[in-house]
Coordinates of C-alpha atoms and ligand atoms in Angstrom, one line a residue:
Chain A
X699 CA 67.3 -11.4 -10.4
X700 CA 65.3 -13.1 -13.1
X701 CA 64.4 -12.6 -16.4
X702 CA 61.0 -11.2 -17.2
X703 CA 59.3 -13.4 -20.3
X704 CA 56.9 -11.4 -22.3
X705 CA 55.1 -13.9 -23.6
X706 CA 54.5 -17.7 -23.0
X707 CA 55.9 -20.1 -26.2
X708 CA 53.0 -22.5 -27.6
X709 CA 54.9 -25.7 -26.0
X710 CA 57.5 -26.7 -23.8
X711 CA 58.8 -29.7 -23.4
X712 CA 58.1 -29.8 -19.5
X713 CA 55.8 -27.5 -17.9
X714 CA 56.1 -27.3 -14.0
X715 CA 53.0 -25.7 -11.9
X716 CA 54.1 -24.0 -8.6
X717 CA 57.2 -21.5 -8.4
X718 CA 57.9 -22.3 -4.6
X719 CA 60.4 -24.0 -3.9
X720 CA 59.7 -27.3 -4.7
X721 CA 58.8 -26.8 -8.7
X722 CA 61.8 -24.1 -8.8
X723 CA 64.1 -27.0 -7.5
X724 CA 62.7 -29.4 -9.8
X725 CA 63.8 -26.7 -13.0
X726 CA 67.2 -26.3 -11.1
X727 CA 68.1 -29.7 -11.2
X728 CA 66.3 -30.2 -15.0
X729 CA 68.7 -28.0 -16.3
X730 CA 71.6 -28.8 -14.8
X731 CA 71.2 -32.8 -14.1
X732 CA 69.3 -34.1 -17.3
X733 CA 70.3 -31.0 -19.6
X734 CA 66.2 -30.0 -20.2
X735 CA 66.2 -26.5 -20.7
X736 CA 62.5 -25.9 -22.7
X737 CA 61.2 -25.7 -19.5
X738 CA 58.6 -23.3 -17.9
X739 CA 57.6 -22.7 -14.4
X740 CA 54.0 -21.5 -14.1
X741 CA 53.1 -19.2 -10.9
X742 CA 49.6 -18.1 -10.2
X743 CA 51.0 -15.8 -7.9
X744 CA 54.8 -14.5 -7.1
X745 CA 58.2 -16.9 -6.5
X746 CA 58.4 -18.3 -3.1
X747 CA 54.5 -16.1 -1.9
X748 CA 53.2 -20.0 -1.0
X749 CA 53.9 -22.3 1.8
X750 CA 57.7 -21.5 0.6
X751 CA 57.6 -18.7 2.1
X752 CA 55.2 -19.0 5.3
X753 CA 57.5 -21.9 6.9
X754 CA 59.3 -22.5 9.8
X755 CA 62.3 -23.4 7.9
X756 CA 62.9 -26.6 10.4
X757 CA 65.7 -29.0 8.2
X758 CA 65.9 -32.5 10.0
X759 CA 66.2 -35.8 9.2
X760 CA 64.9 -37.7 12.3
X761 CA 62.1 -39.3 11.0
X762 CA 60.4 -42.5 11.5
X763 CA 60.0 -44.8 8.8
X764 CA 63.2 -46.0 6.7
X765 CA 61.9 -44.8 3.6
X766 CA 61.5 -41.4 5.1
X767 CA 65.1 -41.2 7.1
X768 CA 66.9 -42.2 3.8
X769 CA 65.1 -39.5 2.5
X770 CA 65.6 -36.8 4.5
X771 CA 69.0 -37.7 5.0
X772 CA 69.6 -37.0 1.2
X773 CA 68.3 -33.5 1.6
X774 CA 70.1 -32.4 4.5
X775 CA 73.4 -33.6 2.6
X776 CA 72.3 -31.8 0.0
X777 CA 71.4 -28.5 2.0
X778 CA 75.1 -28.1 3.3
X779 CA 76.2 -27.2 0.0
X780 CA 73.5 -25.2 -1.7
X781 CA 74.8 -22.2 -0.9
X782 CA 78.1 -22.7 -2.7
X783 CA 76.3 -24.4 -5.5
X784 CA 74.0 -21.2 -5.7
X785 CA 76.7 -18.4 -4.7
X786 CA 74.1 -17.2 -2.4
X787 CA 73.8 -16.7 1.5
X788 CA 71.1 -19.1 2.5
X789 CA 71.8 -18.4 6.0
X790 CA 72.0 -22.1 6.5
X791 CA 72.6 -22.8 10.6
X792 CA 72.9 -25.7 12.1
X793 CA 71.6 -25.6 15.6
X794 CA 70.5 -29.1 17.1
X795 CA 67.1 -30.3 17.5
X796 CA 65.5 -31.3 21.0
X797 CA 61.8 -33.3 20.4
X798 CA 61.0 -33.2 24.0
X799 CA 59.3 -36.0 25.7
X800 CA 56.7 -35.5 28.4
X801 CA 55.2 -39.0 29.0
X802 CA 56.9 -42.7 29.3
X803 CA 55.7 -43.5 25.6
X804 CA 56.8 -40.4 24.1
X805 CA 60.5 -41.2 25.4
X806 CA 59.3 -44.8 24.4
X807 CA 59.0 -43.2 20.8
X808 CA 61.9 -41.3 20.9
X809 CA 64.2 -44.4 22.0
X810 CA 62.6 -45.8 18.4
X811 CA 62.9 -43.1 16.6
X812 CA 66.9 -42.7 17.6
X813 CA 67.4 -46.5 16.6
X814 CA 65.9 -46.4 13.5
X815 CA 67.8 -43.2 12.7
X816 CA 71.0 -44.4 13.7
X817 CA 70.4 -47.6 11.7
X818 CA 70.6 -45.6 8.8
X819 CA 73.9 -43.5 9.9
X820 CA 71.5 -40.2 10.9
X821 CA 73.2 -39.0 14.0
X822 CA 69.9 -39.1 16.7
X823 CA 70.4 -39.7 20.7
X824 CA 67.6 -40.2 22.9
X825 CA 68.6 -37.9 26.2
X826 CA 67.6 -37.7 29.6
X827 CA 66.0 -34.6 31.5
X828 CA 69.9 -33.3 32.9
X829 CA 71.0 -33.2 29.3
X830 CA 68.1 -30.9 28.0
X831 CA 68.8 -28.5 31.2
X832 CA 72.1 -28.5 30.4
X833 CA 71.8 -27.6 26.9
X834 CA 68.7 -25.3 27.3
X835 CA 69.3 -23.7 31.2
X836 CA 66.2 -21.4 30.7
X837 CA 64.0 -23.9 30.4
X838 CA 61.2 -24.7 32.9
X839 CA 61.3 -28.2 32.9
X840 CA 58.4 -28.8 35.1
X841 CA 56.3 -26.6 32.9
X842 CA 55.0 -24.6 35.9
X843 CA 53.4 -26.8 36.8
X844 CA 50.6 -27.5 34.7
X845 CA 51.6 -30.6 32.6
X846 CA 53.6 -33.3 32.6
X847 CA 57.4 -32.4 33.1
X848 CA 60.2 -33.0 30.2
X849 CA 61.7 -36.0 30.8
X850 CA 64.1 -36.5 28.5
X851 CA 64.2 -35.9 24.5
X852 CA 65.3 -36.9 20.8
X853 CA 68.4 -34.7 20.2
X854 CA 69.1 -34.9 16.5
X855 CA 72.5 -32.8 16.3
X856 CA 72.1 -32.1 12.8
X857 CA 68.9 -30.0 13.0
X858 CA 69.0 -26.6 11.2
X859 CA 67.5 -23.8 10.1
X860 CA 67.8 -21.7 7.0
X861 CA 66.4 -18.5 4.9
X862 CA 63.2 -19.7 3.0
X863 CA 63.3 -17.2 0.3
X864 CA 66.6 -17.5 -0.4
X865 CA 65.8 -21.0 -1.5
X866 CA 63.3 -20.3 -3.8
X867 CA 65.5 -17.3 -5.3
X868 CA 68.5 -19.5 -5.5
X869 CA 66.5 -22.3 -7.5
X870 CA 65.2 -19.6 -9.3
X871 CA 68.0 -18.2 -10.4
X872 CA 70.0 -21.0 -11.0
X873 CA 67.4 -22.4 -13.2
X874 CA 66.7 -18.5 -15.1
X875 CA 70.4 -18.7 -16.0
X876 CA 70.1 -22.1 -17.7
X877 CA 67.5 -21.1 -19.6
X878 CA 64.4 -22.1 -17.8
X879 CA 61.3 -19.4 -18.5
X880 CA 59.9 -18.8 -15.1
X881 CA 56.0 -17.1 -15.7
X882 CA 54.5 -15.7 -12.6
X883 CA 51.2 -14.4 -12.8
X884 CA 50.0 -17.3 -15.1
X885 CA 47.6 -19.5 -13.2
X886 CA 46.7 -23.4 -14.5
X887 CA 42.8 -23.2 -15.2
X888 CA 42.9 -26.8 -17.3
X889 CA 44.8 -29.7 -18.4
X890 CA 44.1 -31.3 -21.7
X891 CA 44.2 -34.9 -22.1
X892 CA 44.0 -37.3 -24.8
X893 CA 43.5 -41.3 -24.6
X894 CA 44.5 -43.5 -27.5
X895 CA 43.5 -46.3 -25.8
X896 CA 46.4 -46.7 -23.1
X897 CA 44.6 -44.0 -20.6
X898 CA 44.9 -40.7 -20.4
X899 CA 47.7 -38.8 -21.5
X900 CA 48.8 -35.3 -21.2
X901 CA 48.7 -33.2 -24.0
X902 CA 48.7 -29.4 -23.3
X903 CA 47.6 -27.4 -20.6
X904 CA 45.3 -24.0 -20.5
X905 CA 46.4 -20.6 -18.3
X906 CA 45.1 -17.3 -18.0
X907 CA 48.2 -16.3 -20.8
X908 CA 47.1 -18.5 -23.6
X909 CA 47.4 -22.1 -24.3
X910 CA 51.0 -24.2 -24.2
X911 CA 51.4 -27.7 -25.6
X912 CA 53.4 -30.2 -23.4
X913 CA 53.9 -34.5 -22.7
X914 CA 54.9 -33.5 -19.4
X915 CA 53.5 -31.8 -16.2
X916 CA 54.9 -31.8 -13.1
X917 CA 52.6 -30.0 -10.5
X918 CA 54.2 -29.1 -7.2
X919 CA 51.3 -26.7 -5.9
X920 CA 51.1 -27.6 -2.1
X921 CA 47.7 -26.4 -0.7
X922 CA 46.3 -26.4 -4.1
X923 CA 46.6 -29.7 -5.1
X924 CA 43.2 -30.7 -5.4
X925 CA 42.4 -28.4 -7.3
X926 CA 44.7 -29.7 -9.9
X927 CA 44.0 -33.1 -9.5
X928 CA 40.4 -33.0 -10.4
X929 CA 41.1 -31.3 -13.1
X930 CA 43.4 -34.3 -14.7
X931 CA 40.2 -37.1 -12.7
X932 CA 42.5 -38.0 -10.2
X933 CA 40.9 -38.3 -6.7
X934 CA 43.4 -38.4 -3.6
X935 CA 43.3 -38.7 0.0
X936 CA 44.9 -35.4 0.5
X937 CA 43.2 -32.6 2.6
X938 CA 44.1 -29.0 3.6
X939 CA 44.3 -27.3 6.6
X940 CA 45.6 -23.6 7.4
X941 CA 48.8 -23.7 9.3
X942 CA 50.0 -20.9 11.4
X943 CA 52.8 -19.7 12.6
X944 CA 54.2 -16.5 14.6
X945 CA 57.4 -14.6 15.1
X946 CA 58.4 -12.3 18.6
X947 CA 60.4 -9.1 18.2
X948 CA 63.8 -9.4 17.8
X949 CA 65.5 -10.7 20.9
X950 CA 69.1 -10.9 22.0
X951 CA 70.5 -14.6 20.9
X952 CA 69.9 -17.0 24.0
X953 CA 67.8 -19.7 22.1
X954 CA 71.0 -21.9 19.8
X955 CA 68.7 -25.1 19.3
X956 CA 64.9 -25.6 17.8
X957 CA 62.6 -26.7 20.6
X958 CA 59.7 -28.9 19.8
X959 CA 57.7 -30.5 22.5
X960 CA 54.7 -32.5 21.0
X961 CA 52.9 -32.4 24.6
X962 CA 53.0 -29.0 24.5
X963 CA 51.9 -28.7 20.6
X964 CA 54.3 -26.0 20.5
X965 CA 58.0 -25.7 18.5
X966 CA 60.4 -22.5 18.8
X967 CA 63.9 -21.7 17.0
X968 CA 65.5 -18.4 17.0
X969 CA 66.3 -16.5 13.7
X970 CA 69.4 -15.2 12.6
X971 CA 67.5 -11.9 13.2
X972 CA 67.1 -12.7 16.6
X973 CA 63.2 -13.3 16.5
X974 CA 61.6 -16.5 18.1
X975 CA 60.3 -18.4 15.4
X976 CA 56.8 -20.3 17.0
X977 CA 54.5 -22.5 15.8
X978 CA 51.5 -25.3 16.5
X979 CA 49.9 -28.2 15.5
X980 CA 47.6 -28.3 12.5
X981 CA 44.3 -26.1 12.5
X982 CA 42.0 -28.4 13.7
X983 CA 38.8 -28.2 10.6
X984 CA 39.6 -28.1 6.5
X985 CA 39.8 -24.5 5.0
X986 CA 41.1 -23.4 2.2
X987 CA 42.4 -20.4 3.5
X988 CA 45.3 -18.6 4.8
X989 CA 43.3 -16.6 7.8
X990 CA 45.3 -16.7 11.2
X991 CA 43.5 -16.7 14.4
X992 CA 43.9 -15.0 17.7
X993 CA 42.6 -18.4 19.0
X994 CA 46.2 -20.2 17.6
X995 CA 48.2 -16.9 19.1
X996 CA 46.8 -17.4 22.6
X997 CA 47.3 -20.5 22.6
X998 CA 50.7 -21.0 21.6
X999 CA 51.8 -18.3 23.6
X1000 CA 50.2 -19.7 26.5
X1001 CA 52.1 -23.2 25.7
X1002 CA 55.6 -21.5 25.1
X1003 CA 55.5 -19.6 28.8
X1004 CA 55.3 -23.0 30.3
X1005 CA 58.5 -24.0 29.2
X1006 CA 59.9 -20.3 29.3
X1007 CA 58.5 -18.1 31.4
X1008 CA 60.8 -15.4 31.4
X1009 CA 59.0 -14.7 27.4
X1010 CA 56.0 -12.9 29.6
X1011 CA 57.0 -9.0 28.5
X1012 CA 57.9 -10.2 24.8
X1013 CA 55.8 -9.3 21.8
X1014 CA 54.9 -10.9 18.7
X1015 CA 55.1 -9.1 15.8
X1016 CA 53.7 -11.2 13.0
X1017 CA 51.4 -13.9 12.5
X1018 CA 50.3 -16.0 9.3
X1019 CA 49.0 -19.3 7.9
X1020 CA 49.4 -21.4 4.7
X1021 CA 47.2 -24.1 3.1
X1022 CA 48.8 -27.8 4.6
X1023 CA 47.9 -30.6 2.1
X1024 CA 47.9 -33.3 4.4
X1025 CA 48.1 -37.2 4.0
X1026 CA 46.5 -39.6 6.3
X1027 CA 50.1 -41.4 6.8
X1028 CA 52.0 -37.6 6.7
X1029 CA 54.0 -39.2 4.2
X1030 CA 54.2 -37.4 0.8
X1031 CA 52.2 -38.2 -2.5
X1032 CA 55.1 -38.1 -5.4
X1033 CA 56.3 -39.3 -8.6
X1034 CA 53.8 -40.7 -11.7
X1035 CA 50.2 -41.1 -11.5
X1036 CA 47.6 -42.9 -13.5
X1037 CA 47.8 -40.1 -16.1
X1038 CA 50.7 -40.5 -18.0
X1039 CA 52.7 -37.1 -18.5
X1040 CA 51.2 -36.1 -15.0
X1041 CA 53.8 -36.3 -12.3
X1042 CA 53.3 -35.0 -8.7
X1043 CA 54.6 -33.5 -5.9
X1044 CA 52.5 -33.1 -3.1
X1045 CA 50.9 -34.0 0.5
X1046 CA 53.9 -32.1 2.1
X1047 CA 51.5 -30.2 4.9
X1048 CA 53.8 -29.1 7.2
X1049 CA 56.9 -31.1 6.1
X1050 CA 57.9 -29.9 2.8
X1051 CA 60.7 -27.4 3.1
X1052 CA 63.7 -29.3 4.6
X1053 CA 62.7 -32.0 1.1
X1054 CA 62.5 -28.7 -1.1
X1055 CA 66.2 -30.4 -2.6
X1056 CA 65.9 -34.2 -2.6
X1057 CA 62.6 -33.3 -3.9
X1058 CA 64.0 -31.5 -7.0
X1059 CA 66.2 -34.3 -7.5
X1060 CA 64.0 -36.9 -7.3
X1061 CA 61.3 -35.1 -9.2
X1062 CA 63.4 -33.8 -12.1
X1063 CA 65.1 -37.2 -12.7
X1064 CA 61.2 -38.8 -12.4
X1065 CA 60.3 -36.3 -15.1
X1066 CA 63.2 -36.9 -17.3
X1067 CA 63.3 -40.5 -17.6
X1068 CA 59.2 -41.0 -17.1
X1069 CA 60.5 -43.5 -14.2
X1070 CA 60.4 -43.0 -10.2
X1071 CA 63.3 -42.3 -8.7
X1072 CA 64.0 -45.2 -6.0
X1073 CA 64.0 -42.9 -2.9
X1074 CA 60.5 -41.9 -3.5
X1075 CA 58.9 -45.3 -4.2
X1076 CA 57.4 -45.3 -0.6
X1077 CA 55.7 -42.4 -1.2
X1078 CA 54.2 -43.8 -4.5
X1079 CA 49.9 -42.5 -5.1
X1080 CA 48.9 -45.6 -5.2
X1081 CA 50.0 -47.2 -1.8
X1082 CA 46.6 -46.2 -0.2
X1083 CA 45.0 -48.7 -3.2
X1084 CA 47.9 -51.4 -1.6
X1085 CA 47.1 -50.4 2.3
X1086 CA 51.0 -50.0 2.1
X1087 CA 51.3 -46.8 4.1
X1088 CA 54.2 -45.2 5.6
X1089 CA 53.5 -44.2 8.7
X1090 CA 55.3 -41.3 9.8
X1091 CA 52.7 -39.3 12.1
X1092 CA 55.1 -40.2 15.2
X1093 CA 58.2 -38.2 13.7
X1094 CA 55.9 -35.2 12.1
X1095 CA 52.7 -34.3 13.7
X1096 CA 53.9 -31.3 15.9
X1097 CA 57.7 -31.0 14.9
X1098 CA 57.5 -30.0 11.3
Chain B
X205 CA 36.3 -15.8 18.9
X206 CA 34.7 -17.7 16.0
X207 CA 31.4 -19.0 16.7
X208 CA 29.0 -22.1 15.6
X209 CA 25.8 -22.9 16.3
X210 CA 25.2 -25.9 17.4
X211 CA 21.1 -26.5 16.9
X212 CA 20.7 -27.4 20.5
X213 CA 22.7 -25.5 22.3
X214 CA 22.7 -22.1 20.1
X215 CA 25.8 -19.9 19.4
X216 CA 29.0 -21.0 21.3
X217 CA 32.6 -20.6 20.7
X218 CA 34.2 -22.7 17.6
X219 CA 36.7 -23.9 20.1
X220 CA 33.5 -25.8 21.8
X221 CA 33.3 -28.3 18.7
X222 CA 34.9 -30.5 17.1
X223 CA 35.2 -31.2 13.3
X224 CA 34.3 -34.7 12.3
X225 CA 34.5 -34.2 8.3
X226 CA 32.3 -34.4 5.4
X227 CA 29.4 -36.2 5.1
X228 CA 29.9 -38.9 2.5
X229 CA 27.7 -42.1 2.1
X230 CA 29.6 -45.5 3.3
X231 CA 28.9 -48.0 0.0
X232 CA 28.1 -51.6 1.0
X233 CA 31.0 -53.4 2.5
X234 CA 29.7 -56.9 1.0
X235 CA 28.7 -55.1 -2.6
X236 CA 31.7 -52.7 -2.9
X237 CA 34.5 -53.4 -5.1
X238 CA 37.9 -53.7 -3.7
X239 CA 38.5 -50.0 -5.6
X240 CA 35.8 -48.4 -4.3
X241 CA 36.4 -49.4 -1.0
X242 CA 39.9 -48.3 -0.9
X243 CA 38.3 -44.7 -2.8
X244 CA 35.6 -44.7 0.6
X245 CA 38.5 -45.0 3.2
X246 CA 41.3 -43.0 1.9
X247 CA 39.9 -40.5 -0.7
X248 CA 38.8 -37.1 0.3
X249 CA 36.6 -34.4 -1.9
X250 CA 39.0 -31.5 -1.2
X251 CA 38.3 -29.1 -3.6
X252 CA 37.4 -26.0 -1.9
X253 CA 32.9 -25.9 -2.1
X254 CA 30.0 -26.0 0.0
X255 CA 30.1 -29.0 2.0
X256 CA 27.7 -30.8 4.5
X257 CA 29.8 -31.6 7.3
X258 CA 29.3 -33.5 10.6
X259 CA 30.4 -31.5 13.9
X260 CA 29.8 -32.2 17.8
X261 CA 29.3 -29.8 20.3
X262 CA 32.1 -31.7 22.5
X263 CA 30.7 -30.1 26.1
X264 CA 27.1 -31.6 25.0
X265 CA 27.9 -34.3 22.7
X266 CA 25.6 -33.4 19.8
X267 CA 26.2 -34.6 16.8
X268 CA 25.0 -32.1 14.3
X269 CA 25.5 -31.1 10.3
X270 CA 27.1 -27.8 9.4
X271 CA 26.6 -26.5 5.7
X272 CA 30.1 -24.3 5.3
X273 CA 32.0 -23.2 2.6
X274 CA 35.4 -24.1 2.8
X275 CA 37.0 -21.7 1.2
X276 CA 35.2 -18.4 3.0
X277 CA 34.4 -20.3 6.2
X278 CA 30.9 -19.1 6.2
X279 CA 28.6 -21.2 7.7
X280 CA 25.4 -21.1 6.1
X281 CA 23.2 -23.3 7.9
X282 CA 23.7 -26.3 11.1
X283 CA 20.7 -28.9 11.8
X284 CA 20.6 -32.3 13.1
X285 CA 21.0 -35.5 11.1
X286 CA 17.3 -37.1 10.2
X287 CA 18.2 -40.4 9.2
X288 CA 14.4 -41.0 8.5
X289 CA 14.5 -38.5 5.8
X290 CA 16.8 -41.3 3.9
X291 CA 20.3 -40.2 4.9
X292 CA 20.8 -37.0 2.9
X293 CA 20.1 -33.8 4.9
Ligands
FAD2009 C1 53.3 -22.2 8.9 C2 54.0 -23.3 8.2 C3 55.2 -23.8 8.8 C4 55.9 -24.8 8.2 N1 57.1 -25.2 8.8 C5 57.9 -26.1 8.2 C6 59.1 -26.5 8.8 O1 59.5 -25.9 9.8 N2 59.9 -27.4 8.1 C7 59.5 -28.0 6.9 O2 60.2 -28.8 6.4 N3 58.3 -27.7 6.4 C8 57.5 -26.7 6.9 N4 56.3 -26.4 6.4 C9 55.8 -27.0 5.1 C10 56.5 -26.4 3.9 O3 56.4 -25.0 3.9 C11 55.9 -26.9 2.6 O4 55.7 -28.3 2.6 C12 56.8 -26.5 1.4 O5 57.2 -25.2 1.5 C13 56.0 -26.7 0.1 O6 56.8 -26.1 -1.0 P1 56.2 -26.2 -2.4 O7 57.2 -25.5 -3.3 O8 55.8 -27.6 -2.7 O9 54.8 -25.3 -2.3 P2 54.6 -23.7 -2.3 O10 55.7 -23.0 -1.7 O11 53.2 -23.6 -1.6 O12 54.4 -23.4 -3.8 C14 53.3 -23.7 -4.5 C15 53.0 -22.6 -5.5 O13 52.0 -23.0 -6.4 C16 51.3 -21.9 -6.9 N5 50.0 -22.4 -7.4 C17 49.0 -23.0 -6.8 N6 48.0 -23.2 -7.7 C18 48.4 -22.8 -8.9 C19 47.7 -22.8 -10.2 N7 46.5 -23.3 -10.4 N8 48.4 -22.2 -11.2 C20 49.7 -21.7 -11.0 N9 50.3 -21.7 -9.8 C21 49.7 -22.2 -8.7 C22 51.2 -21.1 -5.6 O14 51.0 -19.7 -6.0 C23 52.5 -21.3 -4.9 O15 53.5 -20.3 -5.2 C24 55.5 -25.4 7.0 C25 54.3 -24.9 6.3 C26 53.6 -23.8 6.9 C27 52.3 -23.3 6.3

């Protein structure tokens, strides 16, 4: 599916760190948008083997903030057609999206959150408690008993779900084809910077394969992020957390929409496979580490049987984690930096999949003219130095 | 079940604490610049190390320091806080 490089070239004229989705994505739309082909995509590991392809594969565009609905919005228009523009089956459903409520100020939030949207054109309904039993009859909406009952939700119609890998193949792939290199195996272990007196500047970067000269480097690492930022000087508010995620045994379908209920910490879709898709909240300490815990299984399990009981006899089959970079607003960090040549794409903890497009179309045209792209100026990396945050922990904390 | 220990109460399960970050030194709010103010609130060392770390044993409310790497989870040692010994553990 992709073409195997031999050997590394001494310079590129853009070198992207991270072959998950995000950095294939950005190389997609290099090539095909701005016409820059001398690209190469570095992987420390294998395509897609990062939070790419550990997540949930929730697509909505519900969120909060304006600056976050506009941009959301942009990606789901743009997942619709991806698999035309690839030629490739990204199993792309939409199912409807139900953020439950349990509490007077989560409906309270949810009657925002559906204005706001709707403001913007994003089709969002805040719903009472005989809508979600109408849509979802096996639901227990008392919960057993134990909590608070649903009373109503956000129903966001245009909630979806799609094959992760597929993504990163079909980015892949389309960028291969146009002549992007895509090295896996080749991990970043330095930058190189020079200043001539206007601050530092990119200049070449080292990897376990040799050196390679390049202006431009866009890294789009997720949970390592860090890691890359000290080694251009840069020190960020981003911090990582493991976080997990399960899947049942195949089921027979009876589960159309994705279920999140932040009460409950829980969320729950059902694959095209037939498997109920599960996951939590955030791990609650920093670790840079994808362990998973029987701790998160019991837990979530325990959660999910309040709203279904009837899942008692099912098994889970799977269970795994990947390294969140998190941002105290769970707003992204992206575009240029104090180091010019550096451009980012990171803090997407447990958001970053349904922006994998708008995110290589923002990025790619950031790299290519050395200018942000207007949708992402309100994630800019220095809005914490401005206390101009954008605060979208009410649209993202639990429903990822 | 992971397990801590908190230095009053000995071993208990990890789902007994809570994790209150790293210890870092608060500058002087009349002395610090606007930019390292800004670096104190926001900015996190997140590089995976060894990091001195504050924790509470929520059932007891002890406030206690954990040394852990963050990359293995291994904790290598917990203690409490002496500010008498000038801050630093
Ligand atoms: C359990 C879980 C569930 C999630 N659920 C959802 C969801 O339902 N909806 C949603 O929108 N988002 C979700 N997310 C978040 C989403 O997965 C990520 O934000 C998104 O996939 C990030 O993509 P990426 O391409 O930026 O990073 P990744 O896919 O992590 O790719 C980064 C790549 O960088 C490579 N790399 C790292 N360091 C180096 C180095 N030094 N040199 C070379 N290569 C390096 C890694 O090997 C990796 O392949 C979830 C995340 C997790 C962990």
């Amino acid at each position: 599916m992709f073409t195997r490089h031999e050997r590394l070239k001494s310079a590129y004229d853009v070198v992207i760190i991270g072959a998950g989705g995000h950095g294939l994505a950005a190389a997609y739309y290099l090539a095909r948008d701005h016409g820059m082909t001398d690209v190469a995509v570095l992987d420390q590991s294998y395509i897609g083997g990062g939070n790419t392809g550990r997540n949930t594969t929730i697509i909505r565009s519900n969120y909060l903030t304006p600056d976050g609905v506009k941009f959301y919005d942009e990606s789901v228009r743009l997942w619709r057609d991806l698999s035309q523009d690839f030629d490739l089956n990204l199993f792309y459903s939409t199912r409807g999206h139900f953020t439950l409520a349990h509490t007077d100020s989560a409906m309270r939030t949810m009657r925002w959150r559906a204005e706001v949207n709707k403001h913007f054109g994003v089709q969002s309904e805040a719903v009472d408690a005989k809508t979600v039993a109408e849509a979802i009859p096996m639901m227990d909406l008392s919960c057993g008993g134990h909590g608070p009952p649903v009373l109503g939700a956000l129903y966001h119609a245009p909630g979806a779900i799609a094959r992760h890998d597929a993504v990163a193949w079909g980015y892949g792939r389309g960028a291969d084809r146009r002549g992007v290199e895509i090295h896996q195996e080749t991990q970043l272990l330095g930058v190189e910077l020079e200043d001539h007196g206007s601050g530092p500047a990119v200049v070449g970067v080292r990897t376990n394969r040799g050196r390679i000269a390049t202006r431009k480097l866009l890294c789009a690492v997720a949970g390592s992020t860090p890691g890359v930022l000290a080694m251009v000087g840069l020190r960020s508010p981003i911090h990582i957390h493991p976080l997990q995620a399960m899947v049942s045994e195949p089921l027979k379908p009876w589960l159309d929409p994705i279920i999140v209920s932040g009460s409950l910490h829980i969320y729950v879709s059902q694959s095209a496979r037939g498997e109920l898709v599960m996951g939590a909240s955030l791990d609650p300490y920093e670790l840079h580490s994808t362990r998973s815990t029987l701790d998160f299984a019991e837990s979530l399990s325990a959660h999910l049987l309040e709203l279904f009981p009837f899942l008692s006899d099912v098994r889970i089959v799977r269970q795994w984690a990947g390294m969140a970079d998190m941002t105290p607003d769970f707003a992204p960090i992206m575009g240029k930096t104090p180091v010019q040549g550096f451009y980012l794409d990171s803090g997407w903890g447990t958001w970053g999949f349904k922006a994998t497009p708008v995110c290589g179309k923002t990025m790619s045209y950031t790299v290519a003219n050395d200018q942000d792209h207007p949708l992402i100026r309100g994630f800019a990396f220095d809005r914490f130095a401005h206390y101009a945050l954008t605060g979208e922990k009410g649209a993202a904390s639990v429903g990822h | 079940m992971k397990i801590l220990t908190c230095p009053i109460n000995g071993p208990r399960p990890i789902t007994e604490f809570a994790y209150g970050g790293e210890l870092r030194e608060m500058p002087d709010p009349a002395r610090a610049t606007d930019a390292e103010w800004t670096d104190y609130v926001f900015n996190r060392n997140s590089v995976p190390s060894t990091k001195c770390e504050w924790w509470c044993h929520t059932s007891s409310g002890v406030w206690f320091i954990a040394v852990r790497d963050t990359a293995s989870d291994v904790t290598l040692r917990t203690f409490l806080y002496a500010r008498s010994a000038g801050g630093a553990p």
